[in-house]
PDB file of C-alpha atoms in Angstrom:
ATOM      1  CA  UNK A   7      73.160  36.052  36.741  1.00 39.00           C
ATOM      2  CA  UNK A   8      74.856  33.596  34.407  1.00 39.00           C
ATOM      3  CA  UNK A   9      72.106  31.056  35.050  1.00 43.00           C
ATOM      4  CA  UNK A  10      69.439  33.569  33.992  1.00 45.00           C
ATOM      5  CA  UNK A  11      71.331  34.369  30.788  1.00 46.00           C
ATOM      6  CA  UNK A  12      71.701  30.650  30.035  1.00 48.00           C
ATOM      7  CA  UNK A  13      67.999  30.052  30.746  1.00 51.00           C
ATOM      8  CA  UNK A  14      67.055  32.936  28.441  1.00 51.00           C
ATOM      9  CA  UNK A  15      69.355  31.578  25.698  1.00 63.00           C
ATOM     10  CA  UNK A  16      67.787  28.086  26.034  1.00 61.00           C
ATOM     11  CA  UNK A  17      64.302  29.611  25.534  1.00 64.00           C
ATOM     12  CA  UNK A  18      65.556  31.501  22.463  1.00 74.00           C
ATOM     13  CA  UNK A  19      67.001  28.272  21.046  1.00 76.00           C
ATOM     14  CA  UNK A  20      63.728  26.398  21.636  1.00 70.00           C
ATOM     15  CA  UNK A  21      61.686  29.179  19.953  1.00 75.00           C
ATOM     16  CA  UNK A  22      64.066  29.261  16.989  1.00 77.00           C
ATOM     17  CA  UNK A  23      63.898  25.455  16.677  1.00 76.00           C
ATOM     18  CA  UNK A  24      60.084  25.478  16.715  1.00 73.00           C
ATOM     19  CA  UNK A  25      59.940  28.170  14.064  1.00 82.00           C
ATOM     20  CA  UNK A  26      62.612  26.543  11.891  1.00 81.00           C
ATOM     21  CA  UNK A  27      60.802  23.191  11.974  1.00 84.00           C
ATOM     22  CA  UNK A  28      57.417  24.712  11.123  1.00 87.00           C
ATOM     23  CA  UNK A  29      56.129  23.470   7.779  1.00 91.00           C
ATOM     24  CA  UNK A  30      53.210  25.566   6.512  1.00 91.00           C
ATOM     25  CA  UNK A  31      51.934  23.001   4.004  1.00 92.00           C
ATOM     26  CA  UNK A  32      52.032  20.196   6.558  1.00 91.00           C
ATOM     27  CA  UNK A  33      50.276  22.434   9.109  1.00 92.00           C
ATOM     28  CA  UNK A  34      47.514  23.373   6.631  1.00 93.00           C
ATOM     29  CA  UNK A  35      46.910  19.721   5.843  1.00 92.00           C
ATOM     30  CA  UNK A  36      46.934  18.510   9.459  1.00 92.00           C
ATOM     31  CA  UNK A  37      44.904  21.449  10.762  1.00 94.00           C
ATOM     32  CA  UNK A  38      41.993  20.300   8.566  1.00 95.00           C
ATOM     33  CA  UNK A  39      41.912  17.156  10.674  1.00 93.00           C
ATOM     34  CA  UNK A  40      41.813  19.304  13.861  1.00 93.00           C
ATOM     35  CA  UNK A  41      39.035  21.408  12.354  1.00 95.00           C
ATOM     36  CA  UNK A  42      36.970  18.307  11.614  1.00 94.00           C
ATOM     37  CA  UNK A  43      37.665  16.786  15.037  1.00 93.00           C
ATOM     38  CA  UNK A  44      36.408  19.969  16.701  1.00 94.00           C
ATOM     39  CA  UNK A  45      33.366  20.063  14.422  1.00 95.00           C
ATOM     40  CA  UNK A  46      32.548  16.424  15.295  1.00 94.00           C
ATOM     41  CA  UNK A  47      32.915  17.278  19.009  1.00 94.00           C
ATOM     42  CA  UNK A  48      30.354  20.055  18.490  1.00 95.00           C
ATOM     43  CA  UNK A  49      27.945  17.610  16.841  1.00 94.00           C
ATOM     44  CA  UNK A  50      28.516  15.065  19.603  1.00 94.00           C
ATOM     45  CA  UNK A  51      27.568  17.622  22.275  1.00 93.00           C
ATOM     46  CA  UNK A  52      31.034  17.560  23.848  1.00 94.00           C
ATOM     47  CA  UNK A  53      31.508  19.781  26.877  1.00 96.00           C
ATOM     48  CA  UNK A  54      34.248  21.970  25.436  1.00 95.00           C
ATOM     49  CA  UNK A  55      35.469  22.957  28.881  1.00 91.00           C
ATOM     50  CA  UNK A  56      36.813  19.394  29.152  1.00 91.00           C
ATOM     51  CA  UNK A  57      38.237  19.470  25.626  1.00 88.00           C
ATOM     52  CA  UNK A  58      41.939  19.795  25.108  1.00 84.00           C
ATOM     53  CA  UNK A  59      41.936  21.602  21.751  1.00 89.00           C
ATOM     54  CA  UNK A  60      40.208  24.830  22.795  1.00 92.00           C
ATOM     55  CA  UNK A  61      40.638  27.554  25.418  1.00 89.00           C
ATOM     56  CA  UNK A  62      38.176  28.508  28.206  1.00 90.00           C
ATOM     57  CA  UNK A  63      36.530  31.507  26.451  1.00 91.00           C
ATOM     58  CA  UNK A  64      36.018  29.629  23.186  1.00 95.00           C
ATOM     59  CA  UNK A  65      34.795  26.556  25.115  1.00 94.00           C
ATOM     60  CA  UNK A  66      32.129  28.533  26.907  1.00 94.00           C
ATOM     61  CA  UNK A  67      31.019  30.171  23.600  1.00 96.00           C
ATOM     62  CA  UNK A  68      30.853  26.803  21.795  1.00 96.00           C
ATOM     63  CA  UNK A  69      28.908  25.220  24.665  1.00 96.00           C
ATOM     64  CA  UNK A  70      26.415  28.143  24.610  1.00 97.00           C
ATOM     65  CA  UNK A  71      25.994  27.950  20.857  1.00 96.00           C
ATOM     66  CA  UNK A  72      25.551  24.185  20.988  1.00 94.00           C
ATOM     67  CA  UNK A  73      23.069  24.386  23.886  1.00 94.00           C
ATOM     68  CA  UNK A  74      20.998  26.962  22.029  1.00 95.00           C
ATOM     69  CA  UNK A  75      20.936  25.171  18.690  1.00 94.00           C
ATOM     70  CA  UNK A  76      17.806  23.188  17.948  1.00 93.00           C
ATOM     71  CA  UNK A  77      18.139  19.442  17.506  1.00 91.00           C
ATOM     72  CA  UNK A  78      16.346  19.772  14.138  1.00 92.00           C
ATOM     73  CA  UNK A  79      19.095  22.007  12.866  1.00 91.00           C
ATOM     74  CA  UNK A  80      21.828  19.774  14.263  1.00 90.00           C
ATOM     75  CA  UNK A  81      20.385  16.687  12.587  1.00 90.00           C
ATOM     76  CA  UNK A  82      20.576  18.431   9.202  1.00 92.00           C
ATOM     77  CA  UNK A  83      24.262  19.407   9.550  1.00 93.00           C
ATOM     78  CA  UNK A  84      26.772  17.340   7.579  1.00 93.00           C
ATOM     79  CA  UNK A  85      28.652  14.689   9.584  1.00 90.00           C
ATOM     80  CA  UNK A  86      31.986  15.889   8.278  1.00 91.00           C
ATOM     81  CA  UNK A  87      33.252  18.988   6.535  1.00 94.00           C
ATOM     82  CA  UNK A  88      35.067  18.339   3.251  1.00 95.00           C
ATOM     83  CA  UNK A  89      37.494  21.245   3.028  1.00 96.00           C
ATOM     84  CA  UNK A  90      38.075  22.242  -0.578  1.00 97.00           C
ATOM     85  CA  UNK A  91      40.643  24.923   0.158  1.00 96.00           C
ATOM     86  CA  UNK A  92      42.599  26.294   3.118  1.00 96.00           C
ATOM     87  CA  UNK A  93      44.578  29.500   3.150  1.00 96.00           C
ATOM     88  CA  UNK A  94      46.760  31.080   5.822  1.00 96.00           C
ATOM     89  CA  UNK A  95      45.348  34.582   6.295  1.00 97.00           C
ATOM     90  CA  UNK A  96      47.819  35.829   8.937  1.00 97.00           C
ATOM     91  CA  UNK A  97      50.741  34.769  11.079  1.00 95.00           C
ATOM     92  CA  UNK A  98      51.916  36.481  14.237  1.00 94.00           C
ATOM     93  CA  UNK A  99      54.480  35.976  16.921  1.00 92.00           C
ATOM     94  CA  UNK A 100      53.819  37.770  20.166  1.00 91.00           C
ATOM     95  CA  UNK A 101      55.040  37.732  23.735  1.00 86.00           C
ATOM     96  CA  UNK A 102      51.968  36.504  25.584  1.00 79.00           C
ATOM     97  CA  UNK A 103      50.518  33.492  27.350  1.00 75.00           C
ATOM     98  CA  UNK A 104      48.609  30.879  25.393  1.00 75.00           C
ATOM     99  CA  UNK A 105      45.282  29.963  26.949  1.00 76.00           C
ATOM    100  CA  UNK A 106      44.242  26.393  27.470  1.00 76.00           C
ATOM    101  CA  UNK A 107      41.448  24.562  29.265  1.00 67.00           C
ATOM    102  CA  UNK A 108      43.943  22.565  31.315  1.00 62.00           C
ATOM    103  CA  UNK A 109      46.061  25.452  32.543  1.00 60.00           C
ATOM    104  CA  UNK A 110      45.501  27.093  35.927  1.00 56.00           C
ATOM    105  CA  UNK A 111      42.936  29.874  35.349  1.00 56.00           C
ATOM    106  CA  UNK A 112      43.310  29.079  31.647  1.00 60.00           C
ATOM    107  CA  UNK A 113      46.679  30.849  31.543  1.00 59.00           C
ATOM    108  CA  UNK A 114      49.394  29.100  33.551  1.00 58.00           C
ATOM    109  CA  UNK A 115      50.998  25.669  33.182  1.00 59.00           C
ATOM    110  CA  UNK A 116      53.115  24.418  36.106  1.00 63.00           C
ATOM    111  CA  UNK A 117      56.306  26.065  34.759  1.00 64.00           C
ATOM    112  CA  UNK A 118      54.533  29.402  34.292  1.00 55.00           C
ATOM    113  CA  UNK A 119      53.119  29.224  37.870  1.00 52.00           C
ATOM    114  CA  UNK A 120      56.592  28.538  39.199  1.00 58.00           C
ATOM    115  CA  UNK A 121      57.994  31.456  37.201  1.00 54.00           C
ATOM    116  CA  UNK A 122      55.265  33.801  38.479  1.00 56.00           C
ATOM    117  CA  UNK A 123      55.881  32.792  42.126  1.00 57.00           C
ATOM    118  CA  UNK A 124      59.667  33.157  41.833  1.00 58.00           C
ATOM    119  CA  UNK A 125      59.469  36.509  40.043  1.00 58.00           C
ATOM    120  CA  UNK A 126      56.950  37.725  42.669  1.00 58.00           C
ATOM    121  CA  UNK A 127      59.218  36.628  45.493  1.00 57.00           C
ATOM    122  CA  UNK A 128      62.312  38.211  43.895  1.00 61.00           C
ATOM    123  CA  UNK A 129      60.553  41.526  43.448  1.00 59.00           C
ATOM    124  CA  UNK A 130      60.686  44.181  40.779  1.00 60.00           C
ATOM    125  CA  UNK A 131      64.390  44.927  41.348  1.00 60.00           C
ATOM    126  CA  UNK A 132      65.317  42.249  38.794  1.00 56.00           C
ATOM    127  CA  UNK A 133      63.362  43.469  35.755  1.00 55.00           C
ATOM    128  CA  UNK A 134      64.552  40.790  33.290  1.00 53.00           C
ATOM    129  CA  UNK A 135      62.846  38.095  35.437  1.00 49.00           C
ATOM    130  CA  UNK A 136      59.584  40.055  35.723  1.00 48.00           C
ATOM    131  CA  UNK A 137      59.458  40.942  32.062  1.00 53.00           C
ATOM    132  CA  UNK A 138      59.795  37.376  30.709  1.00 59.00           C
ATOM    133  CA  UNK A 139      56.691  36.191  28.869  1.00 67.00           C
ATOM    134  CA  UNK A 140      56.153  33.098  26.754  1.00 73.00           C
ATOM    135  CA  UNK A 141      56.339  33.483  23.012  1.00 83.00           C
ATOM    136  CA  UNK A 142      53.059  32.697  21.286  1.00 87.00           C
ATOM    137  CA  UNK A 143      52.572  31.868  17.621  1.00 93.00           C
ATOM    138  CA  UNK A 144      49.125  32.664  16.170  1.00 95.00           C
ATOM    139  CA  UNK A 145      47.939  31.563  12.754  1.00 96.00           C
ATOM    140  CA  UNK A 146      44.578  32.392  11.199  1.00 97.00           C
ATOM    141  CA  UNK A 147      43.372  30.023   8.504  1.00 97.00           C
ATOM    142  CA  UNK A 148      40.398  30.252   6.195  1.00 98.00           C
ATOM    143  CA  UNK A 149      38.780  26.882   5.498  1.00 97.00           C
ATOM    144  CA  UNK A 150      36.451  26.775   2.493  1.00 98.00           C
ATOM    145  CA  UNK A 151      34.009  23.917   1.878  1.00 96.00           C
ATOM    146  CA  UNK A 152      30.802  23.493  -0.023  1.00 93.00           C
ATOM    147  CA  UNK A 153      28.849  24.232   3.172  1.00 90.00           C
ATOM    148  CA  UNK A 154      31.025  26.614   5.129  1.00 93.00           C
ATOM    149  CA  UNK A 155      33.683  29.284   5.132  1.00 96.00           C
ATOM    150  CA  UNK A 156      35.319  29.404   8.555  1.00 97.00           C
ATOM    151  CA  UNK A 157      38.260  31.309   9.943  1.00 98.00           C
ATOM    152  CA  UNK A 158      40.026  29.369  12.692  1.00 97.00           C
ATOM    153  CA  UNK A 159      42.654  30.982  14.914  1.00 97.00           C
ATOM    154  CA  UNK A 160      45.283  28.480  16.058  1.00 96.00           C
ATOM    155  CA  UNK A 161      47.905  29.207  18.680  1.00 93.00           C
ATOM    156  CA  UNK A 162      50.854  27.472  20.397  1.00 89.00           C
ATOM    157  CA  UNK A 163      53.505  28.361  22.959  1.00 84.00           C
ATOM    158  CA  UNK A 164      56.859  28.397  21.172  1.00 85.00           C
ATOM    159  CA  UNK A 165      58.840  28.259  24.406  1.00 79.00           C
ATOM    160  CA  UNK A 166      57.763  24.659  25.021  1.00 77.00           C
ATOM    161  CA  UNK A 167      59.914  21.766  23.787  1.00 78.00           C
ATOM    162  CA  UNK A 168      56.901  20.136  22.058  1.00 79.00           C
ATOM    163  CA  UNK A 169      54.313  22.883  21.586  1.00 80.00           C
ATOM    164  CA  UNK A 170      50.777  21.732  20.840  1.00 85.00           C
ATOM    165  CA  UNK A 171      48.376  23.665  18.669  1.00 91.00           C
ATOM    166  CA  UNK A 172      44.920  24.501  19.870  1.00 90.00           C
ATOM    167  CA  UNK A 173      42.059  26.599  18.605  1.00 94.00           C
ATOM    168  CA  UNK A 174      41.718  30.004  20.268  1.00 94.00           C
ATOM    169  CA  UNK A 175      38.914  31.460  18.163  1.00 96.00           C
ATOM    170  CA  UNK A 176      36.440  30.511  15.430  1.00 97.00           C
ATOM    171  CA  UNK A 177      34.980  33.190  13.153  1.00 97.00           C
ATOM    172  CA  UNK A 178      35.833  35.817  15.785  1.00 95.00           C
ATOM    173  CA  UNK A 179      33.118  34.626  18.170  1.00 94.00           C
ATOM    174  CA  UNK A 180      35.154  35.689  21.194  1.00 88.00           C
TER     175      UNK A 180
END
């Protein structure tokens, strides 16, 4: 029982560290680069299911949109988006899994699979093991340029030592 409490405290410490070290201005600036990298991947006909910065649902949607966009239209799109302004519209912390193209079924990394197997083997008698979920940070940002206004939803798993951001939605297409 002590081990479980220590493990829980370690996760709390990691979440607090990730939130304390979060710099909104730096994130806004760097997320513009991620926005442009994803836009370039769209123009380059990248298979988003093999792309590390999106999740499975968004990847399928982007692939469908790309496959159904005429080459004439694509040729006329700008090569890069010059963002004039970016604004954080909302921030949320929730107990939920982040989704990622490289997780099992889009939901589970190897630690989450291990946790699910162990909690399933232990059974529902030990509720605090069953009830543990990752802590997800979600940020919605409006990017304004001369050509576009896009809302990008970014998310990351705060329970990881080095959480990576990825795009979970664009203009509410999923």
